[in-house]
Short mmCIF file of C-alpha atoms in Angstrom, two decimals:
data_model
loop_
_atom_site.label_atom_id
_atom_site.label_comp_id
_atom_site.label_asym_id
_atom_site.label_seq_id
_atom_site.Cartn_x
_atom_site.Cartn_y
_atom_site.Cartn_z
CA MET Q 1 100.42 113.79 105.16
CA LYS Q 2 99.57 116.06 102.02
CA ARG Q 3 95.76 116.62 101.55
CA ARG Q 4 94.55 114.87 98.53
CA MET Q 5 92.11 117.26 96.24
CA LEU Q 6 88.46 116.49 95.70
CA TYR Q 7 87.02 116.43 92.58
CA VAL Q 8 84.68 119.18 93.40
CA GLU Q 9 87.50 121.50 94.29
CA HIS Q 10 88.14 121.20 90.12
CA TYR Q 11 85.03 122.13 88.75
CA ALA Q 12 83.27 124.52 92.02
CA GLU Q 13 84.47 127.44 93.96
CA VAL Q 14 84.87 125.73 97.21
CA ASP Q 15 85.23 128.28 100.12
CA HIS Q 16 86.75 125.58 102.58
CA VAL Q 17 87.40 121.92 103.13
CA VAL Q 18 87.59 120.25 106.07
CA SER Q 19 89.77 117.10 106.13
CA ARG Q 20 89.02 114.50 108.68
CA ASP Q 21 90.07 110.67 108.77
CA LEU Q 22 86.98 108.84 110.20
CA SER Q 23 88.37 105.49 108.88
CA GLY Q 24 89.34 103.95 112.41
CA ASP Q 25 85.97 104.47 113.33
CA PHE Q 26 84.43 102.50 110.52
CA GLY Q 27 86.42 99.58 109.82
CA ILE Q 28 85.72 96.50 107.66
CA ALA Q 29 83.58 93.91 109.02
CA ARG Q 30 85.20 90.44 109.61
CA CYS Q 31 82.93 88.99 107.24
CA ALA Q 32 83.47 91.04 104.16
CA GLU Q 33 87.31 90.72 104.80
CA LYS Q 34 86.86 86.74 104.64
CA ILE Q 35 85.41 87.31 101.16
CA MET Q 36 88.19 89.86 100.06
CA ALA Q 37 90.59 87.31 101.28
CA GLN Q 38 89.32 85.43 98.06
CA VAL Q 39 89.75 88.04 95.84
CA GLU Q 40 93.53 88.53 96.84
CA ASP Q 41 94.43 85.64 93.98
CA GLU Q 42 92.54 87.51 91.27
CA VAL Q 43 93.94 91.33 91.58
CA SER Q 44 97.36 92.67 92.42
CA ALA Q 45 97.97 93.67 96.16
CA GLU Q 46 97.67 97.50 95.58
CA LEU Q 47 94.12 97.32 93.85
CA LEU Q 48 92.94 94.62 96.73
CA GLU Q 49 94.08 97.27 98.81
CA MET Q 50 92.30 100.01 97.15
CA LEU Q 51 89.11 97.54 96.98
CA ARG Q 52 89.04 97.05 100.69
CA TRP Q 53 89.05 100.86 101.31
CA GLN Q 54 86.09 101.34 99.15
CA LEU Q 55 83.86 99.44 101.85
CA LEU Q 56 84.79 102.00 104.46
CA GLY Q 57 81.77 103.46 105.70
CA PHE Q 58 79.25 100.97 104.73
CA CYS Q 59 77.16 99.00 107.28
CA ARG Q 60 78.52 95.21 108.05
CA GLU Q 61 75.51 93.64 105.84
CA MET Q 62 76.39 96.22 102.87
CA GLN Q 63 80.38 95.64 103.07
CA ARG Q 64 79.58 91.87 102.87
CA GLU Q 65 77.03 92.29 99.90
CA MET Q 66 79.69 94.23 98.45
CA ALA Q 67 82.42 92.25 99.01
CA GLU Q 68 80.45 89.21 97.48
CA ASP Q 69 79.76 91.20 94.38
CA ILE Q 70 83.67 92.40 93.94
CA LEU Q 71 84.13 88.68 94.39
CA PHE Q 72 81.97 87.52 91.29
CA PHE Q 73 83.15 90.36 89.34
CA ALA Q 74 86.74 89.42 90.12
CA LEU Q 75 86.31 85.42 89.30
CA GLY Q 76 83.82 85.72 86.46
CA HIS Q 77 82.99 89.81 85.66
CA VAL Q 78 79.56 89.02 86.42
CA VAL Q 79 78.21 92.38 87.21
CA ARG Q 80 75.63 92.56 90.34
CA THR Q 81 73.99 95.72 91.81
CA THR Q 82 72.57 96.63 95.02
CA GLY Q 83 69.83 98.83 94.16
CA CYS Q 84 71.65 101.40 96.46
CA PRO Q 85 73.04 104.28 94.09
CA SER Q 86 75.86 105.15 96.59
CA ALA Q 87 77.10 101.53 96.90
CA ASP Q 88 76.39 100.80 93.03
CA TYR Q 89 78.42 104.07 92.28
CA VAL Q 90 81.24 102.50 94.37
CA LEU Q 91 80.85 99.03 92.92
CA ASP Q 92 80.90 100.45 89.60
CA CYS Q 93 84.43 101.89 90.40
CA CYS Q 94 85.95 98.65 91.67
CA TYR Q 95 84.36 96.99 88.47
CA THR Q 96 86.13 99.30 86.26
CA LEU Q 97 89.39 99.14 88.30
CA ILE Q 98 89.50 95.03 87.95
CA ALA Q 99 88.35 95.00 84.43
CA VAL Q 100 91.52 97.58 83.64
CA GLU Q 101 93.70 95.43 85.44
CA HIS Q 102 92.19 92.05 83.91
CA GLY Q 103 92.58 93.86 80.38
CA ILE Q 104 88.87 93.52 79.52
CA MET Q 105 88.21 97.29 78.71
CA ARG Q 106 86.34 97.42 75.68
CA GLU Q 107 87.58 100.33 73.00
CA GLN Q 108 85.38 103.46 73.47
CA GLU Q 109 83.55 104.36 70.70
CA GLU Q 110 83.05 108.12 69.81
CA GLU Q 111 79.49 109.03 71.07
CA PHE Q 112 77.41 110.66 68.94
CA GLU Q 113 79.42 110.47 65.66
CA ASP Q 114 76.37 111.18 63.51
CA CYS Q 115 75.50 114.19 65.22
#
């Protein structure tokens, strides 16, 4: 399997990358999986799989919370945050992916136009 390039490798001189696959050790909790099953009718199969992968590495309770937050956004475009920067960063990415698929992205305005 080809190793995926990390973002840091695009902008920093990295001496070495150690790639490991710990996904089997940190799976998705059953409670989160049940919630994610409800997201199934709201997004494509490909996106659902990507969203499930985003939960890996978080504890069971946080996975449940994040799955609920993803469901709220998929159903009604309601953004919920956790107050935990790592979880909120992942949720923001998930919300953006869903927004793109749902066709609700805003047109980007040029920032600092008057500068």
